[in-house]
Amino acid sequence: MKINTQTKLYGLLGYPLSHSFSPLMQNKAFEECKLNNIYIPIEARPENLETIVKGISKMNFGGFNITKPYKLDIMKYLDEIDDYAKLIGAVNTVNIKDGRLKGYNTDGTGFLRSFEKSAGTKIEGKNVFILGSGGASRAISMTLALNKAKNIYICNRTYDKAVELSNDINNQLGNLSRAIPMEHEIMKSSINNSHVFINTTSIGMLPDLETPIDKMLLNKNLIVCDVVYNPRKTKLIVDAEDVGCKVVLGLGMLVYQGIEAFEIWTGLRAPEELMNKIVDEGLKQNG
Ligand code: ATR
């Protein structure tokens, strides 16, 4: 990689920044496409966020990604927010053009692209059971609703939050969502009525090897998706494969949210296979 006065900067803004595959994945993609770009980590303490974002807008940045805890806070500092990110209410990607910052959300569309590729089917007409109602669930559920999922069941430990997200979906996109309490029998009947099961909670992430759902609730007709990518195959995914389900690993969402960001920044088709391979190899090394 040659850095010179023409090099455009990209980065990952968050605090604290723990291990991330984004720098490796984006830098390899820039290199593959022969772009004079570089992607760096930008750790911003909360009291410095505004100053840092203003600084970025005055420097030779082409854009950046936003991770925890700033996906909501960042919106205050942007000149424009894409309609789709507005609907989700969070921004994970910013594109900078002529000093103007425009926010996007690629988490939900990243999930959808990963789903369609791994499951080999569209979400249109499907009933979807989503566990969790935090930021990842909001991005995914809104995207699936927009892409014509038929029914969306939101199940969460804190039932009130499931009701809130479900109401938001219904108010903005039509009456297709229902909140489900975390009770075995109620979960069972809505899962039996679903084509797709998605875990958006962090249960199953290393070092915890738990599963968010009793294996007995799964059936072989379900497509089971996990947003947890570390370990590469969570206990949920292992259980689902054992039952005979099609599975969608969390690494897909991780890669495709980056692919979508790359495409927004460069206007080019991202080197999908290479980006998938880099993250896959990195996760295999982690065990
Ligand atoms: P993210 O942005 O990754 O979605 P988040 O917004 O903090 O993270 O949301 C985490 C989600 O996982 C929430 O739905 C949370 O449930 P609560 O609303 O009840 O907190 C869910 N979650 C996290 N740990 C959980 C656990 N041990 N059991 C059940 N649900 C859990």
PDB file of C-alpha atoms and ligand atoms in Angstrom:
ATOM      1  CA  MET A   1       0.000   0.000   0.000  1.00  0.00           C
ATOM      2  CA  LYS A   2       1.410   3.376  -1.055  1.00  0.00           C
ATOM      3  CA  ILE A   3       0.299   6.376   0.994  1.00  0.00           C
ATOM      4  CA  ASN A   4       0.662   9.797  -0.622  1.00  0.00           C
ATOM      5  CA  THR A   5      -1.050  13.190  -0.595  1.00  0.00           C
ATOM      6  CA  GLN A   6      -3.920  11.829  -2.694  1.00  0.00           C
ATOM      7  CA  THR A   7      -4.766   8.971  -0.330  1.00  0.00           C
ATOM      8  CA  LYS A   8      -8.382   9.083   0.843  1.00  0.00           C
ATOM      9  CA  LEU A   9      -9.129   8.137   4.426  1.00  0.00           C
ATOM     10  CA  TYR A  10     -11.874   5.858   5.751  1.00  0.00           C
ATOM     11  CA  GLY A  11     -12.297   4.498   9.243  1.00  0.00           C
ATOM     12  CA  LEU A  12     -14.239   2.892  12.045  1.00  0.00           C
ATOM     13  CA  LEU A  13     -15.509   5.249  14.746  1.00  0.00           C
ATOM     14  CA  GLY A  14     -16.444   3.832  18.146  1.00  0.00           C
ATOM     15  CA  TYR A  15     -15.519   3.586  21.823  1.00  0.00           C
ATOM     16  CA  PRO A  16     -13.924   1.503  23.056  1.00  0.00           C
ATOM     17  CA  LEU A  17     -12.800  -0.182  19.847  1.00  0.00           C
ATOM     18  CA  SER A  18     -12.373  -3.859  20.503  1.00  0.00           C
ATOM     19  CA  HIS A  19     -11.177  -6.284  17.846  1.00  0.00           C
ATOM     20  CA  SER A  20     -12.744  -5.587  14.440  1.00  0.00           C
ATOM     21  CA  PHE A  21     -12.402  -7.229  11.026  1.00  0.00           C
ATOM     22  CA  SER A  22     -13.377  -4.013   9.211  1.00  0.00           C
ATOM     23  CA  PRO A  23      -9.857  -2.522   8.771  1.00  0.00           C
ATOM     24  CA  LEU A  24      -8.454  -5.748   7.301  1.00  0.00           C
ATOM     25  CA  MET A  25     -11.527  -6.412   5.128  1.00  0.00           C
ATOM     26  CA  GLN A  26     -11.816  -2.842   3.745  1.00  0.00           C
ATOM     27  CA  ASN A  27      -8.080  -2.348   3.168  1.00  0.00           C
ATOM     28  CA  LYS A  28      -7.846  -5.627   1.226  1.00  0.00           C
ATOM     29  CA  ALA A  29     -10.879  -4.611  -0.839  1.00  0.00           C
ATOM     30  CA  PHE A  30      -9.370  -1.167  -1.610  1.00  0.00           C
ATOM     31  CA  GLU A  31      -6.134  -2.853  -2.625  1.00  0.00           C
ATOM     32  CA  GLU A  32      -7.920  -5.397  -4.827  1.00  0.00           C
ATOM     33  CA  CYS A  33      -9.761  -2.562  -6.634  1.00  0.00           C
ATOM     34  CA  LYS A  34      -6.528  -0.534  -6.916  1.00  0.00           C
ATOM     35  CA  LEU A  35      -7.990   2.387  -4.968  1.00  0.00           C
ATOM     36  CA  ASN A  36      -5.738   4.888  -3.222  1.00  0.00           C
ATOM     37  CA  ASN A  37      -7.719   4.577   0.021  1.00  0.00           C
ATOM     38  CA  ILE A  38      -6.872   3.530   3.552  1.00  0.00           C
ATOM     39  CA  TYR A  39      -9.180   2.420   6.407  1.00  0.00           C
ATOM     40  CA  ILE A  40      -8.132   3.126  10.002  1.00  0.00           C
ATOM     41  CA  PRO A  41      -9.543   2.689  13.524  1.00  0.00           C
ATOM     42  CA  ILE A  42     -10.770   5.952  15.136  1.00  0.00           C
ATOM     43  CA  GLU A  43     -11.361   5.562  18.846  1.00  0.00           C
ATOM     44  CA  ALA A  44     -13.350   8.573  20.070  1.00  0.00           C
ATOM     45  CA  ARG A  45     -14.132   9.165  23.732  1.00  0.00           C
ATOM     46  CA  PRO A  46     -17.716  10.454  24.172  1.00  0.00           C
ATOM     47  CA  GLU A  47     -16.593  13.957  25.193  1.00  0.00           C
ATOM     48  CA  ASN A  48     -14.560  14.230  21.961  1.00  0.00           C
ATOM     49  CA  LEU A  49     -17.087  12.814  19.508  1.00  0.00           C
ATOM     50  CA  GLU A  50     -18.339  16.145  18.121  1.00  0.00           C
ATOM     51  CA  THR A  51     -14.823  17.587  17.703  1.00  0.00           C
ATOM     52  CA  ILE A  52     -13.592  14.421  16.022  1.00  0.00           C
ATOM     53  CA  VAL A  53     -16.524  14.266  13.567  1.00  0.00           C
ATOM     54  CA  LYS A  54     -16.032  17.968  12.707  1.00  0.00           C
ATOM     55  CA  GLY A  55     -12.314  17.284  12.197  1.00  0.00           C
ATOM     56  CA  ILE A  56     -13.069  14.338   9.922  1.00  0.00           C
ATOM     57  CA  SER A  57     -15.361  16.512   7.776  1.00  0.00           C
ATOM     58  CA  LYS A  58     -12.485  18.984   7.235  1.00  0.00           C
ATOM     59  CA  MET A  59      -9.901  16.329   6.395  1.00  0.00           C
ATOM     60  CA  ASN A  60      -9.428  14.114   3.355  1.00  0.00           C
ATOM     61  CA  PHE A  61     -11.920  11.492   4.531  1.00  0.00           C
ATOM     62  CA  GLY A  62     -14.244   9.789   2.042  1.00  0.00           C
ATOM     63  CA  GLY A  63     -16.384   8.247   4.761  1.00  0.00           C
ATOM     64  CA  PHE A  64     -16.461   6.085   7.866  1.00  0.00           C
ATOM     65  CA  ASN A  65     -18.334   3.362   9.709  1.00  0.00           C
ATOM     66  CA  ILE A  66     -19.850   3.831  13.142  1.00  0.00           C
ATOM     67  CA  THR A  67     -20.002   1.156  15.772  1.00  0.00           C
ATOM     68  CA  LYS A  68     -21.100   1.015  19.426  1.00  0.00           C
ATOM     69  CA  PRO A  69     -22.033   3.244  21.163  1.00  0.00           C
ATOM     70  CA  TYR A  70     -22.494   5.988  18.531  1.00  0.00           C
ATOM     71  CA  LYS A  71     -24.987   4.676  15.939  1.00  0.00           C
ATOM     72  CA  LEU A  72     -27.660   7.051  17.319  1.00  0.00           C
ATOM     73  CA  ASP A  73     -25.490   9.947  18.582  1.00  0.00           C
ATOM     74  CA  ILE A  74     -23.773  10.365  15.203  1.00  0.00           C
ATOM     75  CA  MET A  75     -27.046  11.476  13.603  1.00  0.00           C
ATOM     76  CA  LYS A  76     -26.850  14.878  15.376  1.00  0.00           C
ATOM     77  CA  TYR A  77     -23.696  15.737  13.445  1.00  0.00           C
ATOM     78  CA  LEU A  78     -24.753  14.783   9.908  1.00  0.00           C
ATOM     79  CA  ASP A  79     -25.912  17.087   7.097  1.00  0.00           C
ATOM     80  CA  GLU A  80     -28.271  14.492   5.650  1.00  0.00           C
ATOM     81  CA  ILE A  81     -29.689  11.083   6.530  1.00  0.00           C
ATOM     82  CA  ASP A  82     -30.848   8.556   3.958  1.00  0.00           C
ATOM     83  CA  ASP A  83     -34.604   7.729   4.279  1.00  0.00           C
ATOM     84  CA  TYR A  84     -33.902   4.127   5.057  1.00  0.00           C
ATOM     85  CA  ALA A  85     -31.499   4.960   7.940  1.00  0.00           C
ATOM     86  CA  LYS A  86     -34.126   7.443   9.202  1.00  0.00           C
ATOM     87  CA  LEU A  87     -36.699   4.662   9.273  1.00  0.00           C
ATOM     88  CA  ILE A  88     -34.368   2.408  11.279  1.00  0.00           C
ATOM     89  CA  GLY A  89     -33.325   5.351  13.464  1.00  0.00           C
ATOM     90  CA  ALA A  90     -29.599   4.539  13.398  1.00  0.00           C
ATOM     91  CA  VAL A  91     -26.581   5.163  11.176  1.00  0.00           C
ATOM     92  CA  ASN A  92     -23.609   2.810  10.738  1.00  0.00           C
ATOM     93  CA  THR A  93     -22.064   4.307   7.570  1.00  0.00           C
ATOM     94  CA  VAL A  94     -21.284   7.899   6.589  1.00  0.00           C
ATOM     95  CA  ASN A  95     -20.332   9.042   3.098  1.00  0.00           C
ATOM     96  CA  ILE A  96     -18.556  12.390   2.688  1.00  0.00           C
ATOM     97  CA  LYS A  97     -18.897  14.419  -0.470  1.00  0.00           C
ATOM     98  CA  ASP A  98     -17.780  18.061  -0.793  1.00  0.00           C
ATOM     99  CA  GLY A  99     -17.468  18.235   2.992  1.00  0.00           C
ATOM    100  CA  ARG A 100     -21.096  17.136   3.521  1.00  0.00           C
ATOM    101  CA  LEU A 101     -21.802  14.108   5.684  1.00  0.00           C
ATOM    102  CA  LYS A 102     -24.621  11.737   4.686  1.00  0.00           C
ATOM    103  CA  GLY A 103     -25.660   8.849   6.930  1.00  0.00           C
ATOM    104  CA  TYR A 104     -26.765   5.365   5.862  1.00  0.00           C
ATOM    105  CA  ASN A 105     -27.582   2.099   7.571  1.00  0.00           C
ATOM    106  CA  THR A 106     -26.179  -1.066   6.006  1.00  0.00           C
ATOM    107  CA  ASP A 107     -26.817  -3.459   8.927  1.00  0.00           C
ATOM    108  CA  GLY A 108     -30.268  -4.570   7.771  1.00  0.00           C
ATOM    109  CA  THR A 109     -29.468  -4.685   4.052  1.00  0.00           C
ATOM    110  CA  GLY A 110     -26.219  -6.486   4.903  1.00  0.00           C
ATOM    111  CA  PHE A 111     -28.222  -9.091   6.780  1.00  0.00           C
ATOM    112  CA  LEU A 112     -30.687  -9.427   3.901  1.00  0.00           C
ATOM    113  CA  ARG A 113     -27.959  -9.952   1.275  1.00  0.00           C
ATOM    114  CA  SER A 114     -26.309 -12.543   3.492  1.00  0.00           C
ATOM    115  CA  PHE A 115     -29.670 -14.282   4.045  1.00  0.00           C
ATOM    116  CA  GLU A 116     -30.517 -14.414   0.362  1.00  0.00           C
ATOM    117  CA  LYS A 117     -27.084 -15.731  -0.551  1.00  0.00           C
ATOM    118  CA  SER A 118     -26.810 -18.399   2.183  1.00  0.00           C
ATOM    119  CA  ALA A 119     -30.445 -19.497   2.265  1.00  0.00           C
ATOM    120  CA  GLY A 120     -30.898 -19.264  -1.517  1.00  0.00           C
ATOM    121  CA  THR A 121     -34.364 -17.727  -1.173  1.00  0.00           C
ATOM    122  CA  LYS A 122     -36.104 -14.339  -0.865  1.00  0.00           C
ATOM    123  CA  ILE A 123     -37.651 -12.990   2.340  1.00  0.00           C
ATOM    124  CA  GLU A 124     -40.844 -11.959   0.505  1.00  0.00           C
ATOM    125  CA  GLY A 125     -43.890 -13.810   1.845  1.00  0.00           C
ATOM    126  CA  LYS A 126     -42.007 -15.413   4.746  1.00  0.00           C
ATOM    127  CA  ASN A 127     -43.025 -15.427   8.406  1.00  0.00           C
ATOM    128  CA  VAL A 128     -40.053 -14.449  10.545  1.00  0.00           C
ATOM    129  CA  PHE A 129     -39.456 -14.996  14.262  1.00  0.00           C
ATOM    130  CA  ILE A 130     -36.866 -12.552  15.658  1.00  0.00           C
ATOM    131  CA  LEU A 131     -35.337 -12.987  19.091  1.00  0.00           C
ATOM    132  CA  GLY A 132     -34.211  -9.685  20.670  1.00  0.00           C
ATOM    133  CA  SER A 133     -35.384  -6.123  20.169  1.00  0.00           C
ATOM    134  CA  GLY A 134     -32.203  -4.015  20.357  1.00  0.00           C
ATOM    135  CA  GLY A 135     -30.372  -2.129  17.602  1.00  0.00           C
ATOM    136  CA  ALA A 136     -29.589  -5.165  15.436  1.00  0.00           C
ATOM    137  CA  SER A 137     -33.171  -6.402  15.679  1.00  0.00           C
ATOM    138  CA  ARG A 138     -34.538  -2.969  14.704  1.00  0.00           C
ATOM    139  CA  ALA A 139     -32.327  -2.748  11.590  1.00  0.00           C
ATOM    140  CA  ILE A 140     -33.119  -6.310  10.518  1.00  0.00           C
ATOM    141  CA  SER A 141     -36.858  -6.268  11.258  1.00  0.00           C
ATOM    142  CA  MET A 142     -37.451  -2.929   9.476  1.00  0.00           C
ATOM    143  CA  THR A 143     -35.488  -4.163   6.445  1.00  0.00           C
ATOM    144  CA  LEU A 144     -37.423  -7.432   6.294  1.00  0.00           C
ATOM    145  CA  ALA A 145     -40.725  -5.566   6.641  1.00  0.00           C
ATOM    146  CA  LEU A 146     -39.719  -3.237   3.793  1.00  0.00           C
ATOM    147  CA  ASN A 147     -38.825  -6.261   1.684  1.00  0.00           C
ATOM    148  CA  LYS A 148     -42.283  -7.775   2.082  1.00  0.00           C
ATOM    149  CA  ALA A 149     -41.850 -10.345   4.845  1.00  0.00           C
ATOM    150  CA  LYS A 150     -45.405 -11.490   5.628  1.00  0.00           C
ATOM    151  CA  ASN A 151     -45.419 -11.602   9.440  1.00  0.00           C
ATOM    152  CA  ILE A 152     -42.712 -10.583  11.887  1.00  0.00           C
ATOM    153  CA  TYR A 153     -42.801 -11.906  15.445  1.00  0.00           C
ATOM    154  CA  ILE A 154     -40.590  -9.997  17.879  1.00  0.00           C
ATOM    155  CA  CYS A 155     -39.739 -11.916  21.045  1.00  0.00           C
ATOM    156  CA  ASN A 156     -37.696 -10.321  23.813  1.00  0.00           C
ATOM    157  CA  ARG A 157     -36.704 -10.936  27.429  1.00  0.00           C
ATOM    158  CA  THR A 158     -38.024  -7.461  28.265  1.00  0.00           C
ATOM    159  CA  TYR A 159     -41.499  -7.774  26.757  1.00  0.00           C
ATOM    160  CA  ASP A 160     -42.208  -3.998  26.741  1.00  0.00           C
ATOM    161  CA  LYS A 161     -39.307  -3.459  24.327  1.00  0.00           C
ATOM    162  CA  ALA A 162     -40.686  -6.112  21.967  1.00  0.00           C
ATOM    163  CA  VAL A 163     -44.046  -4.304  22.033  1.00  0.00           C
ATOM    164  CA  GLU A 164     -42.361  -0.962  21.295  1.00  0.00           C
ATOM    165  CA  LEU A 165     -40.443  -2.276  18.269  1.00  0.00           C
ATOM    166  CA  SER A 166     -43.423  -4.200  17.003  1.00  0.00           C
ATOM    167  CA  ASN A 167     -45.612  -1.068  17.247  1.00  0.00           C
ATOM    168  CA  ASP A 168     -42.978   0.993  15.413  1.00  0.00           C
ATOM    169  CA  ILE A 169     -42.937  -1.527  12.546  1.00  0.00           C
ATOM    170  CA  ASN A 170     -46.731  -1.577  12.363  1.00  0.00           C
ATOM    171  CA  ASN A 171     -47.042   2.218  12.506  1.00  0.00           C
ATOM    172  CA  GLN A 172     -44.480   2.794   9.780  1.00  0.00           C
ATOM    173  CA  LEU A 173     -44.856  -0.183   7.467  1.00  0.00           C
ATOM    174  CA  GLY A 174     -48.303  -1.743   7.884  1.00  0.00           C
ATOM    175  CA  ASN A 175     -49.785  -4.190  10.306  1.00  0.00           C
ATOM    176  CA  LEU A 176     -47.430  -7.168  10.041  1.00  0.00           C
ATOM    177  CA  SER A 177     -45.680  -7.450  13.394  1.00  0.00           C
ATOM    178  CA  ARG A 178     -46.601  -8.951  16.758  1.00  0.00           C
ATOM    179  CA  ALA A 179     -44.745  -8.929  20.078  1.00  0.00           C
ATOM    180  CA  ILE A 180     -44.221 -12.344  21.665  1.00  0.00           C
ATOM    181  CA  PRO A 181     -43.449 -12.888  25.357  1.00  0.00           C
ATOM    182  CA  MET A 182     -40.545 -15.196  26.172  1.00  0.00           C
ATOM    183  CA  GLU A 183     -42.784 -18.087  27.211  1.00  0.00           C
ATOM    184  CA  HIS A 184     -42.180 -21.588  25.900  1.00  0.00           C
ATOM    185  CA  GLU A 185     -45.689 -22.435  24.631  1.00  0.00           C
ATOM    186  CA  ILE A 186     -46.329 -19.050  22.984  1.00  0.00           C
ATOM    187  CA  MET A 187     -42.884 -19.092  21.391  1.00  0.00           C
ATOM    188  CA  LYS A 188     -43.487 -22.636  20.158  1.00  0.00           C
ATOM    189  CA  SER A 189     -46.674 -21.815  18.289  1.00  0.00           C
ATOM    190  CA  SER A 190     -45.234 -18.732  16.577  1.00  0.00           C
ATOM    191  CA  ILE A 191     -41.993 -20.550  15.689  1.00  0.00           C
ATOM    192  CA  ASN A 192     -44.041 -23.411  14.219  1.00  0.00           C
ATOM    193  CA  ASN A 193     -45.832 -20.805  12.126  1.00  0.00           C
ATOM    194  CA  SER A 194     -42.502 -19.286  10.907  1.00  0.00           C
ATOM    195  CA  HIS A 195     -40.180 -19.989   7.991  1.00  0.00           C
ATOM    196  CA  VAL A 196     -37.210 -18.093   9.433  1.00  0.00           C
ATOM    197  CA  PHE A 197     -35.751 -17.805  12.952  1.00  0.00           C
ATOM    198  CA  ILE A 198     -33.207 -15.036  13.701  1.00  0.00           C
ATOM    199  CA  ASN A 199     -31.195 -14.568  16.888  1.00  0.00           C
ATOM    200  CA  THR A 200     -30.233 -10.900  17.310  1.00  0.00           C
ATOM    201  CA  THR A 201     -29.200 -11.168  20.979  1.00  0.00           C
ATOM    202  CA  SER A 202     -25.566 -11.635  21.986  1.00  0.00           C
ATOM    203  CA  ILE A 203     -26.261 -15.014  23.586  1.00  0.00           C
ATOM    204  CA  GLY A 204     -23.782 -17.578  22.258  1.00  0.00           C
ATOM    205  CA  MET A 205     -20.912 -15.123  21.755  1.00  0.00           C
ATOM    206  CA  LEU A 206     -17.531 -16.324  23.004  1.00  0.00           C
ATOM    207  CA  PRO A 207     -16.677 -17.142  25.762  1.00  0.00           C
ATOM    208  CA  ASP A 208     -20.331 -17.997  26.440  1.00  0.00           C
ATOM    209  CA  LEU A 209     -21.359 -21.167  24.621  1.00  0.00           C
ATOM    210  CA  GLU A 210     -25.061 -20.990  25.437  1.00  0.00           C
ATOM    211  CA  THR A 211     -27.922 -21.077  22.966  1.00  0.00           C
ATOM    212  CA  PRO A 212     -30.713 -18.479  23.104  1.00  0.00           C
ATOM    213  CA  ILE A 213     -33.394 -21.074  22.431  1.00  0.00           C
ATOM    214  CA  ASP A 214     -34.277 -24.604  23.484  1.00  0.00           C
ATOM    215  CA  LYS A 215     -33.344 -26.993  20.636  1.00  0.00           C
ATOM    216  CA  MET A 216     -36.775 -28.625  21.043  1.00  0.00           C
ATOM    217  CA  LEU A 217     -38.347 -25.439  19.630  1.00  0.00           C
ATOM    218  CA  LEU A 218     -36.548 -25.821  16.297  1.00  0.00           C
ATOM    219  CA  ASN A 219     -37.891 -27.844  13.371  1.00  0.00           C
ATOM    220  CA  LYS A 220     -36.236 -28.913  10.110  1.00  0.00           C
ATOM    221  CA  ASN A 221     -38.308 -26.558   7.955  1.00  0.00           C
ATOM    222  CA  LEU A 222     -36.835 -23.445   9.569  1.00  0.00           C
ATOM    223  CA  ILE A 223     -34.035 -21.335   8.140  1.00  0.00           C
ATOM    224  CA  VAL A 224     -32.035 -20.460  11.278  1.00  0.00           C
ATOM    225  CA  CYS A 225     -29.923 -17.285  11.303  1.00  0.00           C
ATOM    226  CA  ASP A 226     -27.569 -15.981  13.976  1.00  0.00           C
ATOM    227  CA  VAL A 227     -26.058 -12.496  14.103  1.00  0.00           C
ATOM    228  CA  VAL A 228     -23.378 -13.763  16.504  1.00  0.00           C
ATOM    229  CA  TYR A 229     -20.250 -14.472  14.444  1.00  0.00           C
ATOM    230  CA  ASN A 230     -17.726 -15.419  17.109  1.00  0.00           C
ATOM    231  CA  PRO A 231     -17.546 -18.425  17.325  1.00  0.00           C
ATOM    232  CA  ARG A 232     -18.093 -18.881  13.594  1.00  0.00           C
ATOM    233  CA  LYS A 233     -20.628 -21.629  14.367  1.00  0.00           C
ATOM    234  CA  THR A 234     -22.578 -20.877  17.529  1.00  0.00           C
ATOM    235  CA  LYS A 235     -24.380 -23.495  19.611  1.00  0.00           C
ATOM    236  CA  LEU A 236     -27.635 -22.314  17.995  1.00  0.00           C
ATOM    237  CA  ILE A 237     -26.223 -23.006  14.517  1.00  0.00           C
ATOM    238  CA  VAL A 238     -24.838 -26.415  15.562  1.00  0.00           C
ATOM    239  CA  ASP A 239     -28.232 -27.361  17.079  1.00  0.00           C
ATOM    240  CA  ALA A 240     -30.061 -26.124  13.970  1.00  0.00           C
ATOM    241  CA  GLU A 241     -27.836 -28.151  11.629  1.00  0.00           C
ATOM    242  CA  ASP A 242     -28.400 -31.170  13.843  1.00  0.00           C
ATOM    243  CA  VAL A 243     -32.171 -30.751  13.495  1.00  0.00           C
ATOM    244  CA  GLY A 244     -31.761 -30.462   9.698  1.00  0.00           C
ATOM    245  CA  CYS A 245     -32.358 -26.705   9.238  1.00  0.00           C
ATOM    246  CA  LYS A 246     -30.733 -24.480   6.625  1.00  0.00           C
ATOM    247  CA  VAL A 247     -28.476 -22.022   8.465  1.00  0.00           C
ATOM    248  CA  VAL A 248     -27.191 -18.474   7.937  1.00  0.00           C
ATOM    249  CA  LEU A 249     -24.017 -17.678   9.908  1.00  0.00           C
ATOM    250  CA  GLY A 250     -23.408 -14.301  11.592  1.00  0.00           C
ATOM    251  CA  LEU A 251     -20.251 -13.698   9.592  1.00  0.00           C
ATOM    252  CA  GLY A 252     -22.410 -13.025   6.519  1.00  0.00           C
ATOM    253  CA  MET A 253     -24.054  -9.946   8.062  1.00  0.00           C
ATOM    254  CA  LEU A 254     -20.656  -8.725   9.210  1.00  0.00           C
ATOM    255  CA  VAL A 255     -19.200  -9.047   5.723  1.00  0.00           C
ATOM    256  CA  TYR A 256     -22.204  -7.711   3.788  1.00  0.00           C
ATOM    257  CA  GLN A 257     -22.682  -4.598   5.939  1.00  0.00           C
ATOM    258  CA  GLY A 258     -19.051  -3.831   4.980  1.00  0.00           C
ATOM    259  CA  ILE A 259     -19.651  -4.699   1.335  1.00  0.00           C
ATOM    260  CA  GLU A 260     -22.629  -2.312   1.222  1.00  0.00           C
ATOM    261  CA  ALA A 261     -20.540   0.453   2.863  1.00  0.00           C
ATOM    262  CA  PHE A 262     -17.714  -0.116   0.328  1.00  0.00           C
ATOM    263  CA  GLU A 263     -20.229   0.200  -2.521  1.00  0.00           C
ATOM    264  CA  ILE A 264     -21.701   3.456  -1.104  1.00  0.00           C
ATOM    265  CA  TRP A 265     -18.220   4.978  -0.761  1.00  0.00           C
ATOM    266  CA  THR A 266     -16.735   3.873  -4.073  1.00  0.00           C
ATOM    267  CA  GLY A 267     -19.718   3.365  -6.394  1.00  0.00           C
ATOM    268  CA  LEU A 268     -18.012   0.099  -7.403  1.00  0.00           C
ATOM    269  CA  ARG A 269     -19.112  -3.494  -6.960  1.00  0.00           C
ATOM    270  CA  ALA A 270     -17.217  -4.825  -3.925  1.00  0.00           C
ATOM    271  CA  PRO A 271     -14.901  -7.855  -4.232  1.00  0.00           C
ATOM    272  CA  GLU A 272     -17.404 -10.050  -2.369  1.00  0.00           C
ATOM    273  CA  GLU A 273     -15.528 -13.323  -2.425  1.00  0.00           C
ATOM    274  CA  LEU A 274     -12.307 -11.785  -1.183  1.00  0.00           C
ATOM    275  CA  MET A 275     -14.058  -9.951   1.679  1.00  0.00           C
ATOM    276  CA  ASN A 276     -15.907 -13.125   2.697  1.00  0.00           C
ATOM    277  CA  LYS A 277     -12.690 -15.130   2.597  1.00  0.00           C
ATOM    278  CA  ILE A 278     -10.771 -12.670   4.782  1.00  0.00           C
ATOM    279  CA  VAL A 279     -13.373 -12.637   7.546  1.00  0.00           C
ATOM    280  CA  ASP A 280     -13.948 -16.386   7.312  1.00  0.00           C
ATOM    281  CA  GLU A 281     -10.219 -17.084   7.676  1.00  0.00           C
ATOM    282  CA  GLY A 282      -9.935 -14.607  10.562  1.00  0.00           C
ATOM    283  CA  LEU A 283     -12.783 -16.301  12.421  1.00  0.00           C
ATOM    284  CA  LYS A 284     -11.371 -19.782  11.798  1.00  0.00           C
ATOM    285  CA  GLN A 285      -8.089 -18.610  13.350  1.00  0.00           C
ATOM    286  CA  ASN A 286     -10.053 -17.441  16.405  1.00  0.00           C
ATOM    287  CA  GLY A 287     -11.329 -21.026  16.718  1.00  0.00           C
TER     288      GLY A 287
HETATM  289  P1  ATR B   1     -27.550  -4.776  19.632  1.00  0.00           P
HETATM  290  O1  ATR B   1     -27.264  -3.390  19.160  1.00  0.00           O
HETATM  291  O2  ATR B   1     -26.405  -5.735  19.387  1.00  0.00           O
HETATM  292  O3  ATR B   1     -28.841  -5.302  19.135  1.00  0.00           O
HETATM  293  P2  ATR B   1     -28.663  -4.077  22.183  1.00  0.00           P
HETATM  294  O4  ATR B   1     -29.331  -2.923  21.535  1.00  0.00           O
HETATM  295  O5  ATR B   1     -27.977  -3.867  23.487  1.00  0.00           O
HETATM  296  O6  ATR B   1     -27.566  -4.699  21.223  1.00  0.00           O
HETATM  297  O7  ATR B   1     -29.755  -5.273  22.331  1.00  0.00           O
HETATM  298  C1  ATR B   1     -29.470  -6.505  22.894  1.00  0.00           C
HETATM  299  C2  ATR B   1     -30.708  -7.414  22.789  1.00  0.00           C
HETATM  300  O8  ATR B   1     -30.344  -8.722  23.248  1.00  0.00           O
HETATM  301  C3  ATR B   1     -31.868  -6.972  23.656  1.00  0.00           C
HETATM  302  O9  ATR B   1     -33.067  -7.352  23.008  1.00  0.00           O
HETATM  303  C4  ATR B   1     -31.654  -7.796  24.934  1.00  0.00           C
HETATM  304  O10 ATR B   1     -32.831  -8.039  25.684  1.00  0.00           O
HETATM  305  P3  ATR B   1     -33.373  -6.961  26.774  1.00  0.00           P
HETATM  306  O11 ATR B   1     -34.114  -5.903  25.988  1.00  0.00           O
HETATM  307  O12 ATR B   1     -34.274  -7.744  27.641  1.00  0.00           O
HETATM  308  O13 ATR B   1     -32.164  -6.431  27.484  1.00  0.00           O
HETATM  309  C5  ATR B   1     -31.158  -9.090  24.349  1.00  0.00           C
HETATM  310  N1  ATR B   1     -30.339  -9.862  25.307  1.00  0.00           N
HETATM  311  C6  ATR B   1     -29.054  -9.627  25.638  1.00  0.00           C
HETATM  312  N2  ATR B   1     -28.625 -10.551  26.542  1.00  0.00           N
HETATM  313  C7  ATR B   1     -29.680 -11.387  26.776  1.00  0.00           C
HETATM  314  C8  ATR B   1     -29.874 -12.543  27.603  1.00  0.00           C
HETATM  315  N3  ATR B   1     -28.904 -13.032  28.377  1.00  0.00           N
HETATM  316  N4  ATR B   1     -31.097 -13.152  27.571  1.00  0.00           N
HETATM  317  C9  ATR B   1     -32.091 -12.679  26.784  1.00  0.00           C
HETATM  318  N5  ATR B   1     -31.969 -11.575  25.989  1.00  0.00           N
HETATM  319  C10 ATR B   1     -30.782 -10.938  25.977  1.00  0.00           C
END
